[in-house]
Amino acid sequence: MALDITALYNVSSEAIKEAAKAAPTTKPDTYTDNGFDSLLHTAIDNLNTTNNYLSDAENEEIKWALGETENTHDLSIALQKASTALQYTVAIRDKLMEAYKELIQMQV
């Protein structure tokens, strides 16, 4: 099961476009091609990335609040990355929940 991220090229967010262009076209060797396992590991990796962006944004806010840095540019970049990653993660979660609800409502 290959990871197809070409749909992300049409997204209006520049951060997602850049991430899609920079993403490897093949999946890592550590994941086997047994479907759900690969999907689960990819989802976990994406959640970890989102968490890292949120942590970086929080660290930049603390540095700025304590006066350790006066560079608001880094702060705004970290906040935007965190916001975009969180919005993307929530959108994926919402789509997964919709699909789950649809599966639950199916008649066998």
mmCIF file of N, CA and C in Angstrom:
data_model
loop_
_atom_site.group_PDB
_atom_site.id
_atom_site.type_symbol
_atom_site.label_atom_id
_atom_site.label_comp_id
_atom_site.label_asym_id
_atom_site.label_seq_id
_atom_site.Cartn_x
_atom_site.Cartn_y
_atom_site.Cartn_z
ATOM 1 N N MET A 1 0.845 -1.171 0.000
ATOM 2 C CA MET A 1 0.000 0.000 0.000
ATOM 3 C C MET A 1 0.891 1.235 0.000
ATOM 4 N N ALA A 2 1.002 1.930 -1.093
ATOM 5 C CA ALA A 2 1.847 3.105 -1.199
ATOM 6 C C ALA A 2 1.124 4.316 -0.626
ATOM 7 N N LEU A 3 1.895 5.206 -0.035
ATOM 8 C CA LEU A 3 1.333 6.423 0.525
ATOM 9 C C LEU A 3 1.248 7.462 -0.577
ATOM 10 N N ASP A 4 0.030 7.865 -0.908
ATOM 11 C CA ASP A 4 -0.167 8.827 -1.975
ATOM 12 C C ASP A 4 -0.514 10.170 -1.368
ATOM 13 N N ILE A 5 0.391 11.121 -1.472
ATOM 14 C CA ILE A 5 0.146 12.431 -0.904
ATOM 15 C C ILE A 5 -0.026 13.488 -1.989
ATOM 16 N N THR A 6 -0.230 13.061 -3.209
ATOM 17 C CA THR A 6 -0.351 14.030 -4.295
ATOM 18 C C THR A 6 -1.573 14.918 -4.141
ATOM 19 N N ALA A 7 -2.581 14.478 -3.400
ATOM 20 C CA ALA A 7 -3.764 15.309 -3.183
ATOM 21 C C ALA A 7 -3.423 16.551 -2.369
ATOM 22 N N LEU A 8 -2.343 16.510 -1.615
ATOM 23 C CA LEU A 8 -1.960 17.653 -0.796
ATOM 24 C C LEU A 8 -1.370 18.793 -1.613
ATOM 25 N N TYR A 9 -0.985 18.534 -2.848
ATOM 26 C CA TYR A 9 -0.409 19.598 -3.666
ATOM 27 C C TYR A 9 -1.433 20.679 -3.998
ATOM 28 N N ASN A 10 -2.711 20.354 -3.971
ATOM 29 C CA ASN A 10 -3.754 21.314 -4.315
ATOM 30 C C ASN A 10 -4.292 22.067 -3.109
ATOM 31 N N VAL A 11 -3.758 21.831 -1.932
ATOM 32 C CA VAL A 11 -4.190 22.510 -0.720
ATOM 33 C C VAL A 11 -3.672 23.941 -0.755
ATOM 34 N N SER A 12 -4.464 24.869 -0.214
ATOM 35 C CA SER A 12 -4.077 26.272 -0.284
ATOM 36 C C SER A 12 -2.999 26.651 0.730
ATOM 37 N N SER A 13 -2.786 25.859 1.757
ATOM 38 C CA SER A 13 -1.784 26.169 2.776
ATOM 39 C C SER A 13 -0.381 25.902 2.238
ATOM 40 N N GLU A 14 0.472 26.896 2.342
ATOM 41 C CA GLU A 14 1.842 26.759 1.860
ATOM 42 C C GLU A 14 2.628 25.734 2.681
ATOM 43 N N ALA A 15 2.349 25.666 3.990
ATOM 44 C CA ALA A 15 3.077 24.729 4.851
ATOM 45 C C ALA A 15 2.793 23.289 4.438
ATOM 46 N N ILE A 16 1.537 22.997 4.117
ATOM 47 C CA ILE A 16 1.182 21.634 3.715
ATOM 48 C C ILE A 16 1.759 21.332 2.334
ATOM 49 N N LYS A 17 1.741 22.318 1.443
ATOM 50 C CA LYS A 17 2.338 22.109 0.117
ATOM 51 C C LYS A 17 3.821 21.776 0.241
ATOM 52 N N GLU A 18 4.529 22.536 1.089
ATOM 53 C CA GLU A 18 5.960 22.287 1.268
ATOM 54 C C GLU A 18 6.209 20.922 1.890
ATOM 55 N N ALA A 19 5.380 20.551 2.864
ATOM 56 C CA ALA A 19 5.543 19.242 3.508
ATOM 57 C C ALA A 19 5.275 18.123 2.517
ATOM 58 N N ALA A 20 4.295 18.310 1.645
ATOM 59 C CA ALA A 20 3.973 17.283 0.654
ATOM 60 C C ALA A 20 5.104 17.134 -0.352
ATOM 61 N N LYS A 21 5.723 18.245 -0.739
ATOM 62 C CA LYS A 21 6.830 18.185 -1.691
ATOM 63 C C LYS A 21 8.074 17.568 -1.063
ATOM 64 N N ALA A 22 8.268 17.822 0.247
ATOM 65 C CA ALA A 22 9.458 17.327 0.927
ATOM 66 C C ALA A 22 9.305 15.891 1.416
ATOM 67 N N ALA A 23 8.079 15.385 1.441
ATOM 68 C CA ALA A 23 7.833 14.040 1.954
ATOM 69 C C ALA A 23 8.426 12.997 1.011
ATOM 70 N N PRO A 24 8.936 11.916 1.569
ATOM 71 C CA PRO A 24 9.466 10.855 0.710
ATOM 72 C C PRO A 24 8.332 10.211 -0.078
ATOM 73 N N THR A 25 8.643 9.789 -1.288
ATOM 74 C CA THR A 25 7.609 9.184 -2.126
ATOM 75 C C THR A 25 7.394 7.723 -1.801
ATOM 76 N N THR A 26 8.300 7.139 -1.060
ATOM 77 C CA THR A 26 8.136 5.752 -0.639
ATOM 78 C C THR A 26 8.083 5.715 0.874
ATOM 79 N N LYS A 27 7.465 4.695 1.392
ATOM 80 C CA LYS A 27 7.356 4.585 2.846
ATOM 81 C C LYS A 27 8.662 4.041 3.420
ATOM 82 N N PRO A 28 8.878 4.274 4.706
ATOM 83 C CA PRO A 28 10.113 3.787 5.326
ATOM 84 C C PRO A 28 10.204 2.267 5.277
ATOM 85 N N ASP A 29 11.433 1.761 5.286
ATOM 86 C CA ASP A 29 11.658 0.314 5.228
ATOM 87 C C ASP A 29 11.174 -0.405 6.476
ATOM 88 N N THR A 30 11.006 0.338 7.575
ATOM 89 C CA THR A 30 10.627 -0.306 8.824
ATOM 90 C C THR A 30 9.177 -0.774 8.823
ATOM 91 N N TYR A 31 8.350 -0.223 7.955
ATOM 92 C CA TYR A 31 6.946 -0.593 7.920
ATOM 93 C C TYR A 31 6.723 -1.666 6.865
ATOM 94 N N THR A 32 6.017 -2.688 7.256
ATOM 95 C CA THR A 32 5.692 -3.740 6.300
ATOM 96 C C THR A 32 4.435 -3.351 5.550
ATOM 97 N N ASP A 33 4.191 -4.012 4.447
ATOM 98 C CA ASP A 33 3.052 -3.663 3.608
ATOM 99 C C ASP A 33 1.857 -4.551 3.956
ATOM 100 N N ASN A 34 1.412 -4.467 5.207
ATOM 101 C CA ASN A 34 0.252 -5.249 5.574
ATOM 102 C C ASN A 34 -0.936 -4.362 5.913
ATOM 103 N N GLY A 35 -1.028 -3.224 5.283
ATOM 104 C CA GLY A 35 -2.200 -2.380 5.354
ATOM 105 C C GLY A 35 -2.351 -1.613 6.649
ATOM 106 N N PHE A 36 -3.085 -2.183 7.587
ATOM 107 C CA PHE A 36 -3.436 -1.457 8.796
ATOM 108 C C PHE A 36 -2.210 -1.102 9.628
ATOM 109 N N ASP A 37 -1.241 -1.997 9.712
ATOM 110 C CA ASP A 37 -0.032 -1.719 10.476
ATOM 111 C C ASP A 37 0.689 -0.500 9.917
ATOM 112 N N SER A 38 0.808 -0.444 8.627
ATOM 113 C CA SER A 38 1.454 0.690 7.982
ATOM 114 C C SER A 38 0.660 1.974 8.223
ATOM 115 N N LEU A 39 -0.651 1.888 8.098
ATOM 116 C CA LEU A 39 -1.517 3.043 8.323
ATOM 117 C C LEU A 39 -1.409 3.528 9.766
ATOM 118 N N LEU A 40 -1.389 2.592 10.702
ATOM 119 C CA LEU A 40 -1.297 2.946 12.115
ATOM 120 C C LEU A 40 0.029 3.634 12.421
ATOM 121 N N HIS A 41 1.126 3.086 11.919
ATOM 122 C CA HIS A 41 2.435 3.700 12.165
ATOM 123 C C HIS A 41 2.536 5.084 11.530
ATOM 124 N N THR A 42 1.970 5.244 10.366
ATOM 125 C CA THR A 42 1.980 6.554 9.711
ATOM 126 C C THR A 42 1.164 7.556 10.523
ATOM 127 N N ALA A 43 0.010 7.123 11.019
ATOM 128 C CA ALA A 43 -0.823 8.005 11.839
ATOM 129 C C ALA A 43 -0.096 8.394 13.123
ATOM 130 N N ILE A 44 0.582 7.446 13.739
ATOM 131 C CA ILE A 44 1.331 7.735 14.961
ATOM 132 C C ILE A 44 2.471 8.712 14.668
ATOM 133 N N ASP A 45 3.165 8.514 13.562
ATOM 134 C CA ASP A 45 4.238 9.436 13.172
ATOM 135 C C ASP A 45 3.693 10.848 12.945
ATOM 136 N N ASN A 46 2.539 10.944 12.296
ATOM 137 C CA ASN A 46 1.926 12.251 12.049
ATOM 138 C C ASN A 46 1.495 12.917 13.352
ATOM 139 N N LEU A 47 0.968 12.142 14.290
ATOM 140 C CA LEU A 47 0.601 12.701 15.590
ATOM 141 C C LEU A 47 1.830 13.170 16.353
ATOM 142 N N ASN A 48 2.906 12.421 16.263
ATOM 143 C CA ASN A 48 4.151 12.839 16.920
ATOM 144 C C ASN A 48 4.688 14.128 16.310
ATOM 145 N N THR A 49 4.589 14.254 14.999
ATOM 146 C CA THR A 49 5.033 15.474 14.324
ATOM 147 C C THR A 49 4.194 16.665 14.774
ATOM 148 N N THR A 50 2.887 16.476 14.842
ATOM 149 C CA THR A 50 1.994 17.543 15.310
ATOM 150 C C THR A 50 2.348 17.921 16.746
ATOM 151 N N ASN A 51 2.576 16.927 17.579
ATOM 152 C CA ASN A 51 2.935 17.190 18.964
ATOM 153 C C ASN A 51 4.251 17.958 19.056
ATOM 154 N N ASN A 52 5.211 17.611 18.209
ATOM 155 C CA ASN A 52 6.498 18.330 18.195
ATOM 156 C C ASN A 52 6.315 19.789 17.795
ATOM 157 N N TYR A 53 5.465 20.039 16.795
ATOM 158 C CA TYR A 53 5.201 21.422 16.376
ATOM 159 C C TYR A 53 4.544 22.209 17.510
ATOM 160 N N LEU A 54 3.597 21.588 18.210
ATOM 161 C CA LEU A 54 2.944 22.262 19.332
ATOM 162 C C LEU A 54 3.936 22.552 20.452
ATOM 163 N N SER A 55 4.821 21.611 20.710
ATOM 164 C CA SER A 55 5.841 21.798 21.738
ATOM 165 C C SER A 55 6.812 22.912 21.354
ATOM 166 N N ASP A 56 7.227 22.940 20.092
ATOM 167 C CA ASP A 56 8.127 23.993 19.623
ATOM 168 C C ASP A 56 7.475 25.370 19.760
ATOM 169 N N ALA A 57 6.191 25.449 19.425
ATOM 170 C CA ALA A 57 5.478 26.720 19.540
ATOM 171 C C ALA A 57 5.413 27.168 21.002
ATOM 172 N N GLU A 58 5.140 26.225 21.881
ATOM 173 C CA GLU A 58 5.085 26.559 23.302
ATOM 174 C C GLU A 58 6.449 27.025 23.806
ATOM 175 N N ASN A 59 7.504 26.368 23.376
ATOM 176 C CA ASN A 59 8.857 26.768 23.775
ATOM 177 C C ASN A 59 9.193 28.172 23.278
ATOM 178 N N GLU A 60 8.803 28.479 22.042
ATOM 179 C CA GLU A 60 9.052 29.816 21.493
ATOM 180 C C GLU A 60 8.260 30.871 22.257
ATOM 181 N N GLU A 61 7.016 30.546 22.649
ATOM 182 C CA GLU A 61 6.221 31.483 23.442
ATOM 183 C C GLU A 61 6.881 31.754 24.789
ATOM 184 N N ILE A 62 7.390 30.704 25.415
ATOM 185 C CA ILE A 62 8.043 30.862 26.722
ATOM 186 C C ILE A 62 9.305 31.698 26.591
ATOM 187 N N LYS A 63 10.110 31.412 25.551
ATOM 188 C CA LYS A 63 11.334 32.202 25.331
ATOM 189 C C LYS A 63 10.997 33.679 25.142
ATOM 190 N N TRP A 64 9.965 33.956 24.353
ATOM 191 C CA TRP A 64 9.583 35.339 24.082
ATOM 192 C C TRP A 64 9.046 36.009 25.338
ATOM 193 N N ALA A 65 8.226 35.269 26.116
ATOM 194 C CA ALA A 65 7.651 35.830 27.338
ATOM 195 C C ALA A 65 8.715 36.122 28.387
ATOM 196 N N LEU A 66 9.747 35.306 28.441
ATOM 197 C CA LEU A 66 10.824 35.508 29.411
ATOM 198 C C LEU A 66 11.861 36.517 28.930
ATOM 199 N N GLY A 67 11.734 36.968 27.721
ATOM 200 C CA GLY A 67 12.667 37.948 27.181
ATOM 201 C C GLY A 67 13.964 37.353 26.692
ATOM 202 N N GLU A 68 13.997 36.040 26.510
ATOM 203 C CA GLU A 68 15.215 35.387 26.022
ATOM 204 C C GLU A 68 15.432 35.634 24.532
ATOM 205 N N THR A 69 14.379 36.009 23.853
ATOM 206 C CA THR A 69 14.482 36.320 22.422
ATOM 207 C C THR A 69 13.558 37.476 22.095
ATOM 208 N N GLU A 70 13.971 38.269 21.139
ATOM 209 C CA GLU A 70 13.122 39.365 20.668
ATOM 210 C C GLU A 70 12.658 39.104 19.243
ATOM 211 N N ASN A 71 12.987 37.943 18.729
ATOM 212 C CA ASN A 71 12.648 37.597 17.354
ATOM 213 C C ASN A 71 11.217 37.066 17.287
ATOM 214 N N THR A 72 10.295 37.944 16.925
ATOM 215 C CA THR A 72 8.895 37.522 16.824
ATOM 216 C C THR A 72 8.650 36.705 15.564
ATOM 217 N N HIS A 73 9.598 36.770 14.633
ATOM 218 C CA HIS A 73 9.454 36.012 13.390
ATOM 219 C C HIS A 73 9.461 34.502 13.677
ATOM 220 N N ASP A 74 10.410 34.057 14.483
ATOM 221 C CA ASP A 74 10.458 32.632 14.845
ATOM 222 C C ASP A 74 9.218 32.215 15.617
ATOM 223 N N LEU A 75 8.742 33.093 16.485
ATOM 224 C CA LEU A 75 7.532 32.808 17.252
ATOM 225 C C LEU A 75 6.334 32.642 16.335
ATOM 226 N N SER A 76 6.172 33.560 15.392
ATOM 227 C CA SER A 76 5.005 33.475 14.503
ATOM 228 C C SER A 76 5.090 32.261 13.577
ATOM 229 N N ILE A 77 6.291 31.897 13.149
ATOM 230 C CA ILE A 77 6.453 30.704 12.309
ATOM 231 C C ILE A 77 6.095 29.457 13.103
ATOM 232 N N ALA A 78 6.587 29.354 14.332
ATOM 233 C CA ALA A 78 6.289 28.186 15.165
ATOM 234 C C ALA A 78 4.796 28.090 15.449
ATOM 235 N N LEU A 79 4.156 29.223 15.729
ATOM 236 C CA LEU A 79 2.714 29.215 16.000
ATOM 237 C C LEU A 79 1.922 28.804 14.762
ATOM 238 N N GLN A 80 2.334 29.278 13.591
ATOM 239 C CA GLN A 80 1.614 28.936 12.363
ATOM 240 C C GLN A 80 1.788 27.464 12.017
ATOM 241 N N LYS A 81 3.008 26.944 12.192
ATOM 242 C CA LYS A 81 3.234 25.513 11.944
ATOM 243 C C LYS A 81 2.374 24.665 12.865
ATOM 244 N N ALA A 82 2.336 25.039 14.147
ATOM 245 C CA ALA A 82 1.541 24.290 15.117
ATOM 246 C C ALA A 82 0.055 24.366 14.772
ATOM 247 N N SER A 83 -0.404 25.536 14.405
ATOM 248 C CA SER A 83 -1.816 25.710 14.069
ATOM 249 C C SER A 83 -2.205 24.900 12.843
ATOM 250 N N THR A 84 -1.381 24.956 11.823
ATOM 251 C CA THR A 84 -1.668 24.211 10.594
ATOM 252 C C THR A 84 -1.646 22.710 10.841
ATOM 253 N N ALA A 85 -0.651 22.242 11.566
ATOM 254 C CA ALA A 85 -0.558 20.810 11.859
ATOM 255 C C ALA A 85 -1.749 20.340 12.680
ATOM 256 N N LEU A 86 -2.164 21.144 13.653
ATOM 257 C CA LEU A 86 -3.300 20.768 14.492
ATOM 258 C C LEU A 86 -4.600 20.760 13.677
ATOM 259 N N GLN A 87 -4.788 21.742 12.820
ATOM 260 C CA GLN A 87 -5.987 21.779 11.969
ATOM 261 C C GLN A 87 -6.026 20.571 11.050
ATOM 262 N N TYR A 88 -4.894 20.221 10.483
ATOM 263 C CA TYR A 88 -4.812 19.065 9.592
ATOM 264 C C TYR A 88 -5.109 17.776 10.353
ATOM 265 N N THR A 89 -4.563 17.651 11.568
ATOM 266 C CA THR A 89 -4.792 16.464 12.386
ATOM 267 C C THR A 89 -6.266 16.343 12.771
ATOM 268 N N VAL A 90 -6.872 17.446 13.141
ATOM 269 C CA VAL A 90 -8.293 17.431 13.508
ATOM 270 C C VAL A 90 -9.154 17.093 12.293
ATOM 271 N N ALA A 91 -8.798 17.608 11.132
ATOM 272 C CA ALA A 91 -9.563 17.304 9.919
ATOM 273 C C ALA A 91 -9.495 15.815 9.590
ATOM 274 N N ILE A 92 -8.319 15.228 9.740
ATOM 275 C CA ILE A 92 -8.171 13.793 9.486
ATOM 276 C C ILE A 92 -8.978 12.990 10.507
ATOM 277 N N ARG A 93 -8.897 13.401 11.772
ATOM 278 C CA ARG A 93 -9.679 12.718 12.806
ATOM 279 C C ARG A 93 -11.172 12.777 12.505
ATOM 280 N N ASP A 94 -11.654 13.948 12.070
ATOM 281 C CA ASP A 94 -13.069 14.093 11.747
ATOM 282 C C ASP A 94 -13.478 13.179 10.592
ATOM 283 N N LYS A 95 -12.635 13.077 9.578
ATOM 284 C CA LYS A 95 -12.940 12.196 8.444
ATOM 285 C C LYS A 95 -12.944 10.732 8.881
ATOM 286 N N LEU A 96 -12.001 10.361 9.737
ATOM 287 C CA LEU A 96 -11.977 8.991 10.239
ATOM 288 C C LEU A 96 -13.222 8.685 11.068
ATOM 289 N N MET A 97 -13.663 9.636 11.859
ATOM 290 C CA MET A 97 -14.876 9.436 12.661
ATOM 291 C C MET A 97 -16.107 9.310 11.771
ATOM 292 N N GLU A 98 -16.170 10.102 10.701
ATOM 293 C CA GLU A 98 -17.280 9.984 9.749
ATOM 294 C C GLU A 98 -17.298 8.598 9.115
ATOM 295 N N ALA A 99 -16.125 8.124 8.708
ATOM 296 C CA ALA A 99 -16.038 6.801 8.082
ATOM 297 C C ALA A 99 -16.422 5.713 9.078
ATOM 298 N N TYR A 100 -15.996 5.841 10.324
ATOM 299 C CA TYR A 100 -16.334 4.863 11.358
ATOM 300 C C TYR A 100 -17.842 4.832 11.591
ATOM 301 N N LYS A 101 -18.461 6.013 11.697
ATOM 302 C CA LYS A 101 -19.912 6.075 11.907
ATOM 303 C C LYS A 101 -20.669 5.457 10.729
ATOM 304 N N GLU A 102 -20.162 5.673 9.526
ATOM 305 C CA GLU A 102 -20.799 5.094 8.346
ATOM 306 C C GLU A 102 -20.686 3.567 8.363
ATOM 307 N N LEU A 103 -19.530 3.061 8.782
ATOM 308 C CA LEU A 103 -19.355 1.607 8.878
ATOM 309 C C LEU A 103 -20.283 1.006 9.940
ATOM 310 N N ILE A 104 -20.438 1.700 11.042
ATOM 311 C CA ILE A 104 -21.295 1.211 12.131
ATOM 312 C C ILE A 104 -22.751 1.147 11.669
ATOM 313 N N GLN A 105 -23.174 2.074 10.827
ATOM 314 C CA GLN A 105 -24.565 2.127 10.397
ATOM 315 C C GLN A 105 -24.885 1.152 9.266
ATOM 316 N N MET A 106 -23.868 0.511 8.696
ATOM 317 C CA MET A 106 -24.110 -0.420 7.588
ATOM 318 C C MET A 106 -24.859 -1.650 8.052
ATOM 319 N N GLN A 107 -25.777 -2.088 7.219
ATOM 320 C CA GLN A 107 -26.509 -3.319 7.468
ATOM 321 C C GLN A 107 -25.706 -4.481 6.898
ATOM 322 N N VAL A 108 -25.602 -5.547 7.647
ATOM 323 C CA VAL A 108 -24.852 -6.712 7.177
ATOM 324 C C VAL A 108 -25.774 -7.702 6.530
#
